[in-house]
XYZ file of C-alpha atoms in Angstrom:
702
model
C -15.915 -23.279 -48.236
C -18.480 -22.855 -45.242
C -19.326 -19.662 -44.068
C -18.867 -18.905 -40.366
C -20.431 -15.979 -38.514
C -20.547 -14.580 -35.230
C -23.194 -11.310 -34.432
C -24.047 -9.861 -30.977
C -27.557 -9.660 -31.205
C -29.680 -8.439 -28.503
C -32.552 -10.486 -27.363
C -35.123 -8.727 -29.174
C -33.554 -10.163 -32.554
C -32.728 -13.509 -30.689
C -36.378 -14.436 -30.017
C -37.964 -12.588 -32.631
C -39.483 -14.255 -36.471
C -35.301 -14.269 -37.559
C -34.709 -17.717 -35.671
C -36.710 -20.913 -35.029
C -34.649 -23.124 -32.635
C -34.727 -26.804 -32.262
C -32.537 -28.897 -29.870
C -31.714 -31.956 -31.917
C -32.331 -35.479 -30.152
C -28.545 -36.162 -29.287
C -28.105 -33.255 -27.292
C -27.626 -33.265 -23.243
C -30.546 -33.134 -21.478
C -31.770 -29.793 -19.780
C -29.853 -29.658 -16.615
C -29.856 -26.062 -15.368
C -30.622 -26.065 -11.304
C -32.637 -23.649 -9.362
C -29.524 -21.648 -8.492
C -28.127 -21.339 -12.085
C -31.689 -19.769 -12.978
C -31.660 -17.403 -9.959
C -28.422 -16.309 -10.606
C -29.406 -15.250 -14.278
C -32.433 -13.111 -12.572
C -29.890 -11.933 -9.871
C -27.310 -11.108 -12.533
C -29.630 -9.148 -14.806
C -31.069 -7.401 -11.765
C -27.694 -5.946 -10.569
C -27.215 -4.960 -14.352
C -29.994 -2.490 -14.411
C -28.921 -0.828 -10.943
C -25.818 -0.192 -12.975
C -25.637 3.577 -14.721
C -23.514 3.090 -17.549
C -25.217 2.239 -20.806
C -23.137 -1.074 -21.860
C -24.981 -4.095 -22.712
C -25.523 -7.086 -20.422
C -23.852 -9.681 -21.976
C -25.248 -13.606 -21.530
C -22.397 -15.434 -23.446
C -22.690 -17.263 -26.881
C -24.558 -19.795 -28.422
C -23.397 -22.176 -31.396
C -26.175 -22.778 -34.589
C -26.064 -24.712 -37.631
C -28.889 -22.788 -40.263
C -28.295 -23.945 -43.386
C -29.897 -21.236 -45.004
C -29.044 -17.766 -43.720
C -32.207 -16.832 -45.513
C -34.527 -19.431 -43.447
C -34.895 -19.202 -39.550
C -34.396 -22.647 -38.691
C -31.699 -23.318 -36.551
C -30.470 -26.211 -34.835
C -28.536 -25.684 -31.506
C -25.422 -26.779 -30.955
C -24.281 -24.948 -27.984
C -26.545 -22.769 -25.884
C -29.593 -24.953 -25.002
C -29.522 -24.231 -21.177
C -29.617 -20.528 -21.919
C -32.083 -20.534 -24.652
C -34.525 -22.773 -22.799
C -33.882 -20.801 -19.232
C -34.667 -17.304 -21.492
C -38.193 -18.816 -22.662
C -39.193 -19.798 -19.256
C -38.194 -16.511 -17.785
C -40.408 -14.948 -20.096
C -43.357 -17.175 -19.971
C -43.215 -16.418 -16.742
C -43.000 -12.248 -17.252
C -46.031 -13.028 -19.857
C -48.296 -14.843 -17.261
C -47.563 -12.480 -14.836
C -48.396 -9.515 -17.057
C -51.302 -7.484 -16.202
C -51.693 -5.783 -19.619
C -53.155 -7.600 -22.058
C -51.057 -6.168 -24.784
C -47.914 -6.679 -23.188
C -48.585 -10.682 -22.147
C -49.643 -10.939 -26.162
C -46.618 -9.099 -27.172
C -44.734 -11.405 -25.238
C -46.152 -14.262 -26.039
C -45.023 -13.934 -29.481
C -41.374 -13.852 -28.559
C -41.974 -17.522 -27.379
C -44.534 -18.573 -29.733
C -45.004 -17.533 -33.399
C -48.420 -16.889 -34.444
C -49.270 -18.136 -37.866
C -50.106 -14.790 -40.188
C -52.896 -14.257 -42.724
C -50.434 -13.292 -45.062
C -47.884 -16.471 -44.098
C -46.965 -19.671 -45.977
C -46.055 -21.045 -42.533
C -48.624 -23.442 -41.339
C -49.963 -22.876 -37.897
C -48.175 -21.609 -34.988
C -44.458 -22.471 -34.234
C -42.553 -22.426 -30.844
C -39.480 -19.994 -31.189
C -37.733 -23.092 -29.406
C -38.661 -26.613 -29.823
C -37.212 -29.332 -27.260
C -35.716 -32.455 -27.718
C -38.273 -34.835 -29.188
C -39.901 -36.581 -25.711
C -40.110 -33.503 -24.001
C -41.549 -31.265 -26.541
C -45.153 -31.551 -25.246
C -44.432 -31.291 -21.868
C -42.359 -27.636 -22.410
C -45.536 -26.705 -24.786
C -48.345 -27.376 -21.800
C -46.620 -25.960 -19.198
C -44.371 -23.100 -20.358
C -45.052 -21.989 -23.814
C -48.983 -21.990 -23.816
C -50.435 -18.533 -22.443
C -50.746 -18.986 -18.489
C -49.237 -22.411 -18.505
C -46.690 -21.181 -15.816
C -48.807 -20.320 -13.190
C -49.780 -23.992 -12.569
C -45.911 -24.945 -12.243
C -46.006 -24.925 -8.644
C -48.279 -27.619 -8.380
C -46.618 -29.772 -10.393
C -45.968 -33.666 -9.260
C -43.190 -35.492 -9.974
C -45.431 -38.171 -11.390
C -46.094 -35.826 -14.677
C -42.718 -34.134 -14.152
C -41.143 -37.198 -14.296
C -37.755 -37.021 -15.572
C -34.888 -35.083 -14.373
C -34.810 -32.233 -17.394
C -38.571 -31.906 -17.156
C -38.359 -31.659 -13.052
C -35.273 -28.658 -13.840
C -38.041 -27.207 -16.070
C -40.522 -26.769 -13.262
C -37.841 -26.024 -10.551
C -36.879 -23.366 -12.398
C -40.032 -21.964 -13.690
C -40.998 -22.348 -9.966
C -38.374 -20.284 -8.733
C -38.822 -17.549 -11.200
C -42.280 -17.160 -10.855
C -42.253 -16.874 -7.004
C -39.555 -14.463 -7.277
C -41.042 -12.475 -10.027
C -44.665 -12.275 -8.614
C -43.101 -10.380 -5.197
C -41.864 -7.276 -7.364
C -44.006 -4.523 -8.921
C -45.324 -4.479 -12.611
C -43.112 -1.366 -12.507
C -39.904 -3.422 -11.828
C -41.100 -6.640 -13.886
C -41.244 -3.827 -16.958
C -37.730 -2.707 -16.665
C -36.711 -6.028 -16.408
C -38.080 -6.710 -19.320
C -36.688 -3.914 -21.316
C -33.151 -4.774 -19.974
C -33.473 -7.971 -20.985
C -35.280 -7.649 -24.764
C -32.803 -4.443 -25.903
C -29.760 -4.398 -23.106
C -28.965 -8.144 -22.797
C -27.025 -9.416 -25.984
C -25.812 -13.104 -27.041
C -23.104 -13.750 -29.476
C -24.987 -16.104 -32.232
C -22.592 -17.976 -33.826
C -23.950 -19.830 -37.229
C -22.632 -21.952 -39.205
C -24.266 -24.274 -42.311
C -22.994 -27.763 -41.267
C -22.857 -29.348 -37.942
C -18.984 -30.219 -38.739
C -17.686 -27.137 -38.230
C -20.259 -26.167 -35.579
C -18.919 -29.402 -33.481
C -15.240 -27.800 -34.246
C -16.548 -24.530 -32.146
C -18.727 -26.681 -29.598
C -16.557 -26.487 -26.828
C -14.554 -22.871 -26.955
C -17.852 -21.465 -27.643
C -19.614 -22.761 -24.304
C -18.770 -19.324 -22.325
C -21.460 -19.103 -19.583
C -24.019 -22.335 -19.370
C -24.192 -25.589 -17.553
C -20.394 -26.516 -18.115
C -20.233 -29.735 -20.960
C -19.499 -33.214 -19.474
C -17.275 -35.667 -21.145
C -20.195 -37.793 -21.853
C -22.029 -34.185 -23.975
C -18.867 -34.382 -26.258
C -18.664 -38.501 -26.113
C -22.622 -38.319 -27.612
C -21.951 -35.471 -29.925
C -19.297 -37.503 -31.417
C -21.176 -41.150 -31.640
C -24.445 -40.140 -32.881
C -22.572 -37.618 -35.334
C -20.900 -40.208 -36.677
C -24.217 -42.425 -37.695
C -26.267 -42.115 -40.583
C -29.186 -39.637 -40.349
C -31.871 -42.713 -40.497
C -30.049 -44.012 -37.391
C -29.386 -40.903 -35.797
C -32.829 -40.605 -33.388
C -32.794 -44.330 -32.776
C -29.462 -43.939 -31.016
C -30.244 -41.005 -29.597
C -33.005 -42.189 -27.789
C -31.017 -45.174 -26.598
C -28.098 -42.792 -25.246
C -30.925 -41.167 -23.477
C -32.357 -44.519 -21.699
C -28.743 -45.505 -20.755
C -28.986 -41.589 -18.870
C -31.857 -41.281 -17.527
C -31.385 -44.940 -15.953
C -28.358 -44.042 -14.924
C -29.073 -40.372 -13.682
C -26.793 -37.519 -14.630
C -24.712 -36.956 -12.032
C -23.757 -40.555 -12.210
C -23.236 -40.924 -15.782
C -19.525 -40.061 -16.139
C -18.679 -42.366 -13.508
C -19.917 -45.245 -15.515
C -17.756 -43.605 -18.402
C -14.715 -44.377 -16.083
C -15.591 -47.316 -14.995
C -16.150 -48.648 -18.386
C -13.034 -47.345 -19.396
C -11.247 -49.386 -16.286
C -13.453 -52.714 -17.234
C -12.292 -52.213 -20.841
C -7.921 -51.278 -19.787
C -7.648 -52.688 -16.522
C -5.595 -49.313 -15.622
C -6.014 -46.973 -13.519
C -6.707 -43.143 -14.830
C -3.861 -41.068 -15.499
C -5.358 -38.262 -17.076
C -8.565 -36.825 -17.130
C -11.816 -38.774 -18.651
C -11.781 -36.544 -21.626
C -8.324 -37.659 -22.977
C -8.323 -40.985 -22.104
C -11.636 -42.439 -23.116
C -11.760 -41.873 -27.047
C -8.339 -42.750 -27.159
C -8.615 -46.487 -24.999
C -12.038 -46.694 -25.793
C -14.268 -44.844 -27.962
C -11.688 -44.051 -31.130
C -11.976 -47.772 -31.933
C -15.526 -47.681 -32.688
C -16.114 -44.342 -33.712
C -13.168 -44.535 -36.618
C -14.219 -47.826 -37.727
C -17.925 -47.401 -38.370
C -18.969 -49.121 -35.558
C -20.285 -46.328 -33.122
C -24.066 -48.052 -32.826
C -22.289 -51.187 -31.882
C -20.598 -48.782 -28.969
C -24.159 -47.944 -28.314
C -25.638 -51.764 -27.815
C -23.013 -53.579 -26.631
C -20.974 -51.320 -24.468
C -23.345 -48.591 -23.264
C -26.433 -50.338 -22.849
C -24.924 -53.226 -21.177
C -22.878 -51.522 -18.660
C -25.740 -48.737 -18.063
C -27.940 -51.726 -16.739
C -25.455 -53.290 -15.056
C -24.403 -49.958 -12.928
C -28.037 -49.371 -12.332
C -28.296 -52.729 -10.339
C -24.988 -51.783 -8.452
C -26.952 -48.429 -7.211
C -30.380 -50.075 -6.906
C -29.796 -54.077 -6.434
C -33.014 -55.741 -7.707
C -32.534 -58.822 -10.327
C -36.021 -59.492 -9.347
C -38.493 -62.157 -6.557
C -36.961 -65.390 -7.908
C -35.066 -67.306 -5.509
C -31.907 -67.711 -6.861
C -31.179 -64.269 -7.667
C -31.387 -63.085 -3.870
C -28.027 -63.563 -3.075
C -26.577 -61.427 -5.566
C -29.167 -58.805 -4.562
C -27.735 -58.925 -1.012
C -24.358 -58.773 -2.042
C -24.660 -55.909 -4.075
C -26.544 -54.170 -1.432
C -23.758 -54.620 0.751
C -20.657 -53.420 -1.520
C -22.854 -50.371 -2.000
C -22.407 -49.596 1.505
C -18.472 -49.583 1.422
C -17.143 -46.484 1.920
C -16.000 -46.577 -1.548
C -16.741 -47.223 -5.426
C -13.469 -48.600 -6.368
C -15.516 -52.242 -6.093
C -17.772 -51.376 -8.883
C -16.089 -51.626 -12.002
C -15.197 -55.479 -11.025
C -19.088 -55.749 -10.286
C -19.936 -54.363 -13.810
C -17.370 -56.819 -15.219
C -19.078 -59.350 -13.748
C -22.442 -58.565 -14.532
C -21.508 -57.500 -18.214
C -19.606 -61.345 -18.394
C -22.238 -63.199 -17.152
C -25.789 -61.382 -16.361
C -27.791 -64.582 -16.730
C -25.413 -66.481 -14.459
C -27.207 -66.288 -10.892
C -24.835 -69.146 -9.209
C -21.530 -67.430 -10.423
C -23.056 -63.673 -9.685
C -23.203 -64.999 -5.983
C -19.504 -66.844 -5.826
C -18.321 -63.867 -7.370
C -19.917 -61.073 -5.592
C -19.629 -62.365 -2.319
C -16.066 -62.844 -2.923
C -15.582 -59.530 -4.034
C -18.066 -58.124 -0.872
C -15.294 -60.471 1.126
C -12.222 -58.354 -0.239
C -13.674 -54.873 -0.502
C -14.627 -55.177 3.148
C -11.121 -56.555 4.651
C -9.670 -53.378 1.945
C -12.130 -50.629 4.034
C -11.215 -52.550 7.489
C -7.589 -52.654 7.050
C -7.496 -49.091 6.289
C -5.880 -49.268 3.122
C -5.105 -46.039 0.915
C -6.923 -45.312 -2.548
C -3.421 -45.647 -4.128
C -3.175 -49.040 -3.079
C -6.700 -50.073 -2.973
C -6.685 -49.400 -7.091
C -3.632 -51.494 -7.425
C -5.565 -54.081 -5.686
C -8.573 -54.082 -7.816
C -6.516 -53.483 -11.298
C -4.403 -56.746 -10.550
C -7.575 -58.628 -10.419
C -9.214 -57.321 -13.182
C -6.629 -58.225 -14.927
C -6.353 -61.751 -13.642
C -9.982 -62.494 -14.477
C -10.186 -60.791 -17.883
C -7.989 -63.677 -19.184
C -8.836 -66.615 -16.550
C -10.828 -69.554 -17.793
C -12.069 -70.418 -14.119
C -12.717 -66.826 -12.562
C -13.491 -68.069 -9.317
C -10.106 -69.274 -8.568
C -7.794 -66.369 -9.213
C -5.816 -65.849 -6.245
C -6.003 -62.098 -6.467
C -9.847 -62.592 -5.038
C -8.677 -64.117 -2.257
C -7.275 -62.813 0.688
C -3.742 -63.698 1.887
C -2.893 -64.816 5.562
C -1.375 -61.624 6.169
C -4.299 -60.290 5.128
C -6.713 -62.624 6.899
C -4.984 -61.909 10.419
C -4.516 -58.512 9.590
C -8.754 -57.761 9.331
C -9.067 -60.131 12.380
C -6.886 -57.574 14.357
C -8.374 -54.974 13.389
C -11.645 -56.383 14.153
C -10.861 -57.478 17.529
C -9.558 -54.446 18.661
C -11.277 -50.776 19.346
C -13.789 -50.309 16.600
C -15.104 -47.422 17.865
C -11.948 -45.471 17.880
C -10.514 -47.093 15.274
C -13.026 -46.596 12.268
C -14.785 -43.524 10.844
C -18.655 -43.448 11.512
C -19.778 -44.896 7.885
C -16.780 -48.133 8.043
C -18.219 -48.762 11.630
C -21.824 -48.984 10.752
C -21.381 -51.350 7.813
C -19.208 -53.728 10.401
C -22.148 -53.726 12.879
C -24.610 -53.838 10.461
C -23.144 -56.557 8.703
C -22.980 -58.533 11.865
C -26.513 -57.529 12.863
C -28.046 -59.178 9.389
C -25.923 -62.840 10.646
C -27.618 -62.468 14.026
C -30.674 -61.732 12.645
C -30.545 -64.876 10.162
C -32.279 -63.053 7.724
C -30.419 -62.711 4.053
C -33.101 -59.915 2.606
C -32.486 -57.559 5.790
C -32.166 -54.022 4.639
C -31.071 -51.539 6.540
C -33.130 -48.659 5.216
C -33.562 -46.444 8.640
C -32.770 -42.672 7.725
C -30.737 -42.981 11.216
C -28.412 -45.558 12.765
C -26.142 -44.881 15.267
C -23.647 -46.810 17.159
C -23.696 -46.686 21.094
C -22.179 -47.852 24.349
C -23.022 -50.190 26.542
C -20.509 -49.387 29.026
C -20.700 -45.695 28.928
C -17.603 -43.920 27.330
C -17.760 -41.353 30.640
C -19.551 -43.125 33.312
C -20.342 -41.241 36.332
C -18.073 -41.408 39.347
C -20.926 -42.622 41.622
C -21.847 -45.021 39.071
C -22.259 -48.624 39.296
C -20.160 -48.780 36.101
C -17.565 -48.084 38.180
C -17.443 -50.639 40.270
C -18.010 -53.360 37.459
C -15.468 -52.077 35.607
C -11.768 -50.910 36.790
C -9.810 -47.905 35.042
C -8.065 -50.843 33.390
C -10.991 -52.873 32.146
C -12.926 -49.726 31.068
C -9.711 -48.218 28.689
C -9.522 -52.007 27.495
C -13.252 -52.762 26.779
C -14.974 -49.709 26.159
C -14.515 -49.301 22.622
C -14.443 -52.923 21.459
C -17.127 -54.774 19.248
C -18.747 -56.667 22.875
C -19.840 -53.291 24.246
C -21.236 -51.822 21.130
C -24.942 -51.916 19.891
C -27.060 -50.177 17.174
C -29.754 -47.601 17.824
C -32.078 -46.070 14.861
C -32.406 -42.428 16.967
C -29.476 -39.735 17.531
C -27.118 -40.427 20.304
C -27.769 -38.971 23.957
C -24.660 -38.795 25.972
C -26.476 -37.935 29.082
C -28.806 -40.904 28.592
C -25.729 -43.002 27.559
C -24.437 -42.355 31.098
C -27.449 -44.115 33.034
C -27.210 -47.412 34.620
C -27.906 -50.694 32.645
C -31.221 -51.416 33.803
C -32.574 -48.147 32.968
C -30.743 -47.526 29.273
C -32.714 -51.245 29.006
C -36.002 -50.158 29.591
C -35.973 -46.684 28.179
C -32.711 -45.283 26.200
C -32.116 -48.736 24.059
C -35.647 -48.831 23.246
C -37.569 -47.536 20.468
C -40.281 -44.526 20.769
C -42.602 -47.653 20.448
C -41.082 -49.774 23.012
C -39.324 -52.090 20.842
C -35.859 -53.104 19.538
C -34.850 -52.334 16.045
C -31.436 -54.448 15.964
C -30.941 -58.179 16.860
C -27.171 -57.004 17.939
C -29.006 -54.386 20.478
C -32.166 -57.284 21.686
C -28.714 -59.813 22.041
C -27.628 -57.145 24.492
C -30.844 -56.514 26.309
C -31.133 -59.938 26.962
C -28.204 -59.927 29.545
C -29.179 -59.477 33.197
C -26.209 -57.465 33.966
C -23.314 -55.961 32.274
C -20.234 -57.094 33.227
C -16.533 -57.786 32.255
C -17.143 -61.046 31.854
C -20.338 -60.131 29.656
C -18.671 -58.032 27.127
C -15.723 -60.586 27.427
C -17.892 -63.061 26.221
C -19.872 -61.395 23.786
C -16.674 -60.004 22.163
C -15.277 -63.415 21.424
C -18.514 -64.976 19.992
C -19.430 -61.910 17.875
C -15.564 -61.669 16.567
C -15.780 -65.351 15.922
C -19.414 -64.742 13.725
C -17.317 -61.877 11.360
C -14.563 -64.196 11.311
C -16.599 -66.992 9.894
C -18.740 -64.846 7.709
C -15.616 -62.999 5.929
C -13.812 -66.844 5.622
C -10.845 -65.192 7.755
C -9.723 -67.895 9.446
C -6.172 -68.811 9.547
C -5.195 -71.809 7.659
C -4.685 -74.931 9.789
C -0.550 -75.738 10.167
C 0.668 -77.893 7.779
C -1.915 -77.721 5.396
C 0.085 -79.442 2.589
C -2.586 -80.727 1.011
C -4.600 -77.732 -0.147
C -2.592 -76.788 -3.009
C -2.971 -79.992 -4.843
C -6.919 -80.598 -4.235
C -7.181 -76.916 -5.926
C -5.766 -78.380 -8.751
C -7.437 -81.449 -8.749
C -10.953 -79.162 -8.667
C -9.523 -76.751 -11.910
C -9.294 -79.847 -13.929
C -12.795 -81.231 -13.621
C -12.391 -83.369 -16.944
C -9.806 -85.523 -15.286
C -10.725 -88.369 -12.605
C -9.532 -87.240 -9.276
C -6.877 -89.275 -7.894
C -7.583 -91.996 -5.627
C -7.448 -90.339 -1.873
C -4.443 -91.474 0.579
C -4.950 -94.145 3.248
C -7.240 -92.327 5.678
C -5.786 -90.377 8.495
C -6.713 -91.748 12.072
C -7.260 -89.977 14.749
C -6.076 -90.388 18.377
C -9.294 -93.143 19.254
C -8.482 -95.001 16.327
C -11.973 -93.264 14.403
C -11.255 -92.151 10.472
C -10.821 -88.968 10.011
C -14.744 -88.235 8.793
C -14.093 -84.577 7.531
C -11.336 -85.103 4.824
C -13.394 -88.000 4.039
C -16.033 -86.038 3.075
C -14.409 -83.607 1.904
C -13.272 -85.911 -1.065
C -16.588 -87.029 -1.314
C -17.723 -83.469 -2.410
C -15.183 -83.074 -4.546
C -15.685 -86.435 -6.077
C -19.549 -85.579 -7.092
C -18.459 -82.461 -8.681
C -15.934 -84.350 -11.285
C -19.436 -86.857 -11.672
C -21.571 -84.034 -11.992
C -19.620 -82.446 -14.685
C -18.240 -85.822 -16.477
C -21.465 -87.718 -16.067
C -24.562 -84.966 -15.774
C -23.177 -82.735 -18.034
C -23.530 -80.393 -15.058
C -20.376 -77.871 -14.611
C -21.650 -76.509 -10.803
C -19.735 -73.370 -10.922
C -21.461 -72.110 -7.567
C -20.685 -75.679 -5.401
C -17.364 -75.592 -6.918
C -16.449 -72.153 -6.026
C -18.128 -72.877 -2.375
C -15.673 -75.941 -1.886
C -12.858 -73.892 -2.743
C -12.989 -71.520 -0.389
C -14.586 -73.228 2.390
C -14.172 -76.672 1.972
C -16.894 -79.716 2.190
C -18.274 -79.648 5.243
C -18.613 -75.752 5.846
C -20.038 -75.860 2.203
C -22.333 -78.543 2.864
C -23.842 -76.974 6.304
C -24.547 -73.516 4.461
C -26.335 -75.080 1.645
C -28.411 -77.020 4.419
C -28.877 -73.867 6.233
C -30.181 -72.221 2.765
C -33.933 -71.482 2.837
C -34.887 -73.997 -0.238
C -32.943 -76.247 -2.523
C -30.120 -74.847 -4.710
C -29.945 -74.165 -8.526
C -27.586 -76.959 -8.507
C -30.251 -79.413 -7.369
C -32.874 -78.268 -9.020
C -30.670 -79.090 -12.300
C -29.047 -82.680 -11.066
C -33.072 -83.049 -10.270
C -33.721 -81.866 -14.094
C -31.075 -84.610 -15.334
C -32.250 -87.397 -12.587
C -29.271 -87.428 -10.925
C -30.009 -86.653 -7.164
C -27.547 -89.146 -6.238
C -24.665 -86.534 -7.317
C -26.489 -83.634 -4.894
C -24.785 -82.516 -1.612
C -28.087 -84.230 0.316
C -27.538 -87.708 -0.962
C -23.640 -87.226 0.097
C -24.861 -85.970 3.928
C -26.652 -88.694 4.202
C -24.610 -91.686 3.267
C -23.825 -93.413 6.621
C -20.380 -93.014 7.374
C -21.076 -89.070 7.020
C -24.167 -88.695 9.537
C -22.237 -88.171 12.454
C -20.972 -84.901 11.160
C -24.410 -83.417 11.054
C -27.046 -82.759 13.010
C -30.635 -84.168 13.389
C -32.228 -81.231 11.837
C -29.346 -81.257 8.791
C -30.081 -84.931 7.984
C -33.853 -83.671 8.081
C -33.242 -81.130 5.765
C -31.354 -83.494 3.813
C -33.680 -86.492 3.633
C -36.721 -83.966 3.036
C -35.478 -82.384 0.102
C -34.689 -85.626 -1.679
C -38.053 -86.973 -0.606
C -39.834 -84.411 -1.894
C -38.239 -84.580 -5.309
C -38.733 -88.577 -5.270
C -35.784 -89.654 -4.441
C -35.312 -92.232 -1.574
C -32.160 -91.661 0.061
C -29.710 -94.618 -0.332
C -30.988 -95.785 -3.468
């Protein structure tokens, strides 16, 4: 039976030759913040003022000490306290003017080799995780080290744990430097003689972990991920422990400790496609982790689950897959999703990024649809419960679908599109919270700027009215807009613009001409936003201007998010979609062409069928599955798909793939240039199609 002991010890016994502490590699990083460190100092200061003789109780630590006669001990719980106490002692050492006192304090921190000892060299009292040993020694444990913490840059303190050491040491040094030598000596005496820790020791790690949670009496509260890490790393062989502890730490550093639990919540959702019922600590082991740990596949969890989804998670926070053209759209969609006012979309994005990490065409199509869905849910003000249910239903379908881009849950119903249009056409400023309103307007601004890579990184973006909310009684605004017109138009899309400055209610009440020349311009006299520039191009601001602008801007958003109402009597869509879903089968011959009132064939429908035909031929004859093209046809139809591809900055991934297969006759550009379809496109669009083909050695019509 393993021997367990729990003893109250003063700190002078804890920081003595009886203990040499090591933080195991798999432990969570040092994470106390300045407020924790200063609270400890304040508590010790308060204890000095007490008149009773009771010791100040600092909590407990849990150690694995295989040999009770040797000082070596692994810290299972208590790292935060021991690290902060070491920093505090180092600061007191470096502020001590008495050399003997400084020497005695240094021996609490670092055990110097004695002439009669068999120990080789000096030993630090506390050895942090391997990746932080050198930093902690050079900036805390060495004599005089803490005097330089105040000037230590982030380039040196380059991880969260190192910055925490620097910040806490800097704060403690500044606070204690203001005290007199007498006050610091009194604090030191209290700290060493009248401050106690409960030191719990056990000879093996398994028994230490059993009391790990209940003994965490005072330090930074354990997060569920700390406990998951302990379970995973503790189940590995000694040979693998360091490697996988490093991998775990790398994932946590990449995601950030503050986001790490969110990553695990998202992983749980991806695995189960179910909404959370109880706290993560209870659900995650049962639904995800236990299967890996209990079957001896803990390493597989780190390699195949944690690493994959941590990488995906970081790309949702800082969207960047590199500068290659094919990834620009993916980066753009992730940037927009990150600005949505909730993160319920993120497990869906993680699923896609995990399933198809190297498929930019698929990710472009999927994330574009996901952004549309997320935006619509936000615009319609769907509550959290219903929103989560929508995403849950979608994920369940995606996990079993052969063609994920065709699942109906990824689309908006006619009712959802109608509700979205109604909300966008209404009094936006009164309807939406500021973050949602900014999302809609910056999204619109990017469309107007025609800049798919535009980034809205301004520190301040405010929404302002052109027609003031409360115009002055004697202003021209009252002549241009009567009460009923002001009531209708003031808060609608057509009357709003963006500024990268704080709103000024008094400046906003000025006449339009004066606002154009002063308030709506930046400090350098320029206009930052296309939405604002467009408004400033108007010579005057009248009801007709606002009404026209409202219609144009609303049309842009409706088109961007594909919120158009389905054409009445459109009975062919289901059949056409079914044909697309069976690309290995020849598309049936089209029905006889319908005829317009002037006797001309219905060219758009014929073009749509021709586009579908090249999709099938590309897969059957060239062995190319045009996933992105397939999705665009399904979402936008043939004509709009062609126009979007022609308007892009360069040739598509599909074009390049067909060029490599010497089948440019199956490209959109070739279909566009067929004589019977050229009337559907502008001269510029036809020139673009012709130039792309000729640049790649293909003469249209051959």
